[in-house]
Amino acid sequence: MKSIITYITESKWTSDVKKCKTFGEFFFLYTGYNSIDELTKDDYEAYDYGYTFNQEGASLEEFKKWFETVKDNKITSIKFQDINGHGGVSFKMGKEVFDMDFDDSE
């Protein structure tokens, strides 16, 4: 049986994440959207994207405005980890660090 770290390292999703150079590329890969305009209030609240992307307390409109200002920012230090037995990814955008779970069950 493979460890979660081995599974994460070998996964297609992990390979795709490593190819992401900007926050926008990562955001669209992580969420599955092709455009920020596809993000609905229901999805924003259900998936708690404000919290996930370090914008806790932001409304959907505020989040979209923020996204437009950071979508072309480079991401660095992409690391994959085991977070409580689940896949996780962390990266930096400038000095800000993002840590999140992911589901690679496709």
XYZ file of N, CA and C in Angstrom:
318
model
N 0.838 -1.173 0.000
C 0.000 0.000 0.000
C 0.890 1.246 0.000
N 0.542 2.217 -0.849
C 1.319 3.448 -0.953
C 0.994 4.384 0.203
N 2.012 5.093 0.630
C 1.768 6.119 1.642
C 1.078 7.300 0.972
N 0.432 8.138 1.759
C -0.251 9.303 1.204
C 0.751 10.229 0.505
N 1.955 10.343 1.036
C 2.964 11.197 0.417
C 3.350 10.642 -0.957
N 3.529 9.328 -1.075
C 3.838 8.723 -2.369
C 2.689 8.937 -3.336
N 1.484 8.745 -2.873
C 0.309 8.939 -3.718
C 0.239 10.380 -4.221
N 0.442 11.336 -3.317
C 0.401 12.741 -3.707
C 1.485 13.036 -4.734
N 2.682 12.552 -4.491
C 3.812 12.823 -5.369
C 3.571 12.269 -6.778
N 2.886 11.151 -6.892
C 2.673 10.511 -8.178
C 1.399 10.961 -8.893
N 0.571 11.728 -8.255
C -0.733 12.034 -8.820
C -0.680 13.002 -9.997
N -1.647 12.905 -10.882
C -1.753 13.805 -12.026
C -1.997 15.223 -11.548
N -2.843 15.387 -10.530
C -3.158 16.711 -10.025
C -1.901 17.403 -9.524
N -1.058 16.647 -8.816
C 0.189 17.200 -8.312
C 1.060 17.672 -9.465
N 1.126 16.878 -10.500
C 1.898 17.263 -11.677
C 1.352 18.546 -12.293
N 0.035 18.654 -12.364
C -0.587 19.863 -12.920
C -0.317 21.084 -12.043
N -0.350 20.902 -10.727
C -0.086 22.023 -9.815
C 1.337 22.526 -10.007
N 2.273 21.615 -10.150
C 3.673 22.011 -10.321
C 3.875 22.865 -11.565
N 2.991 22.742 -12.541
C 3.080 23.535 -13.767
C 2.528 24.946 -13.589
N 1.759 25.183 -12.532
C 1.167 26.503 -12.297
C 2.250 27.506 -11.950
N 2.215 28.632 -12.621
C 3.185 29.692 -12.358
C 2.541 30.895 -11.680
N 1.240 31.072 -11.863
C 0.557 32.227 -11.287
C -0.576 31.772 -10.375
N -1.005 32.701 -9.529
C -2.113 32.402 -8.633
C -3.372 32.069 -9.427
N -3.633 32.805 -10.506
C -4.816 32.551 -11.322
C -4.826 31.136 -11.881
N -3.686 30.672 -12.384
C -3.603 29.304 -12.908
C -3.940 28.301 -11.816
N -3.371 28.518 -10.619
C -3.656 27.605 -9.518
C -5.128 27.659 -9.125
N -5.665 28.852 -8.994
C -7.058 29.015 -8.584
C -7.992 28.257 -9.527
N -7.795 28.405 -10.825
C -8.670 27.733 -11.786
C -8.489 26.222 -11.748
N -7.271 25.757 -11.549
C -7.045 24.316 -11.420
C -7.705 23.789 -10.148
N -7.518 24.493 -9.044
C -8.049 24.051 -7.751
C -9.575 24.045 -7.730
N -10.193 25.063 -8.314
C -11.645 25.189 -8.246
C -12.367 24.534 -9.412
N -11.682 24.377 -10.538
C -12.320 23.814 -11.725
C -13.023 24.845 -12.592
N -12.961 26.106 -12.210
C -13.586 27.162 -13.011
C -12.657 27.561 -14.146
N -13.241 28.118 -15.193
C -12.467 28.653 -16.310
C -12.359 30.166 -16.236
N -13.206 30.770 -15.403
C -13.257 32.219 -15.262
C -13.750 32.550 -13.862
N -13.299 33.659 -13.326
C -13.761 34.082 -12.002
C -15.253 34.396 -12.040
N -15.768 34.738 -13.203
C -17.201 35.041 -13.333
C -18.082 33.810 -13.124
N -17.511 32.616 -13.229
C -18.274 31.387 -12.991
C -18.530 31.147 -11.506
N -17.750 31.795 -10.657
C -17.893 31.614 -9.217
C -19.188 32.264 -8.735
N -20.083 31.429 -8.207
C -21.372 31.920 -7.710
C -21.301 32.135 -6.204
N -22.244 32.886 -5.703
C -22.309 33.128 -4.263
C -22.487 31.812 -3.504
N -23.336 30.927 -4.040
C -23.556 29.631 -3.387
C -22.266 28.828 -3.283
N -21.518 28.738 -4.389
C -20.256 28.001 -4.367
C -19.240 28.676 -3.454
N -19.169 29.987 -3.532
C -18.230 30.742 -2.709
C -18.451 30.448 -1.228
N -19.700 30.425 -0.825
C -20.023 30.159 0.571
C -19.900 28.677 0.919
N -20.363 27.805 0.019
C -20.333 26.366 0.298
C -18.900 25.845 0.440
N -18.000 26.313 -0.401
C -16.615 25.850 -0.365
C -15.716 26.747 0.481
N -16.304 27.788 1.044
C -15.598 28.696 1.951
C -14.302 29.212 1.335
N -14.394 29.652 0.083
C -13.209 30.124 -0.633
C -12.581 31.347 0.014
N -13.360 32.171 0.704
C -12.777 33.298 1.412
C -11.755 32.834 2.431
N -12.125 31.821 3.194
C -11.213 31.248 4.177
C -10.059 30.518 3.483
N -10.374 29.699 2.509
C -9.376 28.892 1.812
C -8.266 29.750 1.226
N -8.642 30.895 0.665
C -7.657 31.747 -0.002
C -7.291 32.984 0.827
N -7.307 32.832 2.146
C -6.847 33.869 3.075
C -7.602 35.185 2.933
N -8.874 35.126 2.597
C -9.706 36.317 2.469
C -10.945 36.196 3.349
N -10.749 35.637 4.526
C -11.859 35.393 5.441
C -12.617 36.692 5.716
N -13.932 36.612 5.617
C -14.781 37.770 5.859
C -15.099 38.575 4.615
N -14.437 38.280 3.508
C -14.693 39.014 2.263
C -15.987 38.516 1.623
N -16.750 39.440 1.074
C -17.935 39.061 0.304
C -17.480 38.509 -1.042
N -18.394 37.917 -1.779
C -18.058 37.400 -3.102
C -17.511 38.515 -3.988
N -18.149 39.660 -3.959
C -17.710 40.785 -4.790
C -16.313 41.247 -4.389
N -16.058 41.332 -3.086
C -14.730 41.714 -2.603
C -13.690 40.676 -3.004
N -14.059 39.408 -2.931
C -13.144 38.333 -3.316
C -12.791 38.432 -4.794
N -13.786 38.672 -5.628
C -13.524 38.777 -7.069
C -12.623 39.965 -7.383
N -12.834 41.081 -6.688
C -11.963 42.252 -6.890
C -10.534 41.924 -6.457
N -10.402 41.271 -5.312
C -9.081 40.861 -4.844
C -8.425 39.925 -5.851
N -9.193 38.945 -6.340
C -8.657 37.989 -7.302
C -8.081 38.706 -8.519
N -8.806 39.683 -9.025
C -8.340 40.414 -10.206
C -7.009 41.124 -9.947
N -6.744 41.509 -8.707
C -5.488 42.197 -8.403
C -4.319 41.231 -8.204
N -4.601 39.952 -7.930
C -3.519 39.002 -7.639
C -3.412 37.856 -8.636
N -4.310 37.769 -9.591
C -4.344 36.593 -10.475
C -3.053 36.368 -11.254
N -2.317 37.430 -11.550
C -1.081 37.290 -12.316
C 0.167 37.208 -11.432
N -0.034 37.219 -10.114
C 1.108 37.108 -9.197
C 1.710 35.716 -9.272
N 3.022 35.659 -9.242
C 3.723 34.381 -9.289
C 3.576 33.650 -7.962
N 3.455 32.323 -8.050
C 3.452 31.491 -6.854
C 4.762 30.712 -6.817
N 5.236 30.486 -5.609
C 6.512 29.791 -5.426
C 6.396 28.818 -4.266
N 7.447 28.062 -4.071
C 7.566 27.150 -2.924
C 6.376 26.197 -2.820
N 5.962 25.626 -3.936
C 4.846 24.676 -3.917
C 5.312 23.393 -3.242
N 4.589 23.005 -2.194
C 4.923 21.792 -1.451
C 3.658 20.987 -1.228
N 3.815 19.693 -1.247
C 2.707 18.781 -1.006
C 2.957 18.072 0.309
N 1.871 17.861 1.047
C 2.024 17.252 2.354
C 0.809 16.417 2.716
N 0.990 15.676 3.770
C -0.091 14.895 4.355
C -0.668 15.742 5.480
N -1.908 16.192 5.320
C -2.576 16.964 6.358
C -3.644 16.070 6.975
N -3.335 15.540 8.142
C -4.268 14.660 8.856
C -4.784 13.515 7.983
N -3.883 12.917 7.212
C -4.256 11.781 6.378
C -4.887 12.154 5.051
N -4.905 13.434 4.719
C -5.459 13.897 3.448
C -4.389 14.667 2.690
N -4.548 14.746 1.377
C -3.609 15.493 0.568
C -3.684 16.972 0.865
N -2.546 17.611 0.841
C -2.508 19.044 1.061
C -1.457 19.682 0.193
N -1.649 20.956 -0.073
C -0.682 21.714 -0.859
C -0.493 23.064 -0.184
N 0.733 23.538 -0.211
C 1.002 24.883 0.272
C 1.879 25.578 -0.753
N 1.770 26.892 -0.800
C 2.615 27.674 -1.688
C 2.661 29.097 -1.176
N 3.584 29.859 -1.736
C 3.706 31.265 -1.372
C 3.335 32.124 -2.570
N 2.738 33.260 -2.252
C 2.498 34.305 -3.246
C 3.032 35.564 -2.588
N 4.229 35.962 -2.973
C 4.912 37.025 -2.250
C 5.284 36.497 -0.882
N 4.883 37.217 0.168
C 5.167 36.773 1.533
C 4.010 35.995 2.143
N 2.886 35.933 1.434
C 1.699 35.256 1.955
C 1.771 33.760 1.661
N 1.415 32.953 2.656
C 1.442 31.495 2.522
C 0.009 30.980 2.471
N -0.229 30.053 1.566
C -1.534 29.413 1.408
C -1.364 27.927 1.712
N -2.220 27.403 2.587
C -2.227 25.976 2.936
C -3.639 25.463 2.730
N -3.780 24.391 1.960
C -5.133 23.881 1.727
C -5.127 22.387 1.444
N -6.266 21.776 1.744
C -6.495 20.367 1.426
C -6.888 20.256 -0.038
N -6.718 19.052 -0.587
C -7.273 18.801 -1.910
C -7.712 17.370 -2.023
N -8.621 17.149 -2.963
C -9.157 15.821 -3.248
C -8.722 15.460 -4.646
N -7.917 14.411 -4.768
C -7.393 13.993 -6.069
C -8.082 12.698 -6.508
N -9.385 12.621 -6.336
C -10.083 11.362 -6.571
C -10.576 11.182 -8.011
N -10.220 12.094 -8.901
C -10.712 11.984 -10.287
C -10.096 10.820 -10.999
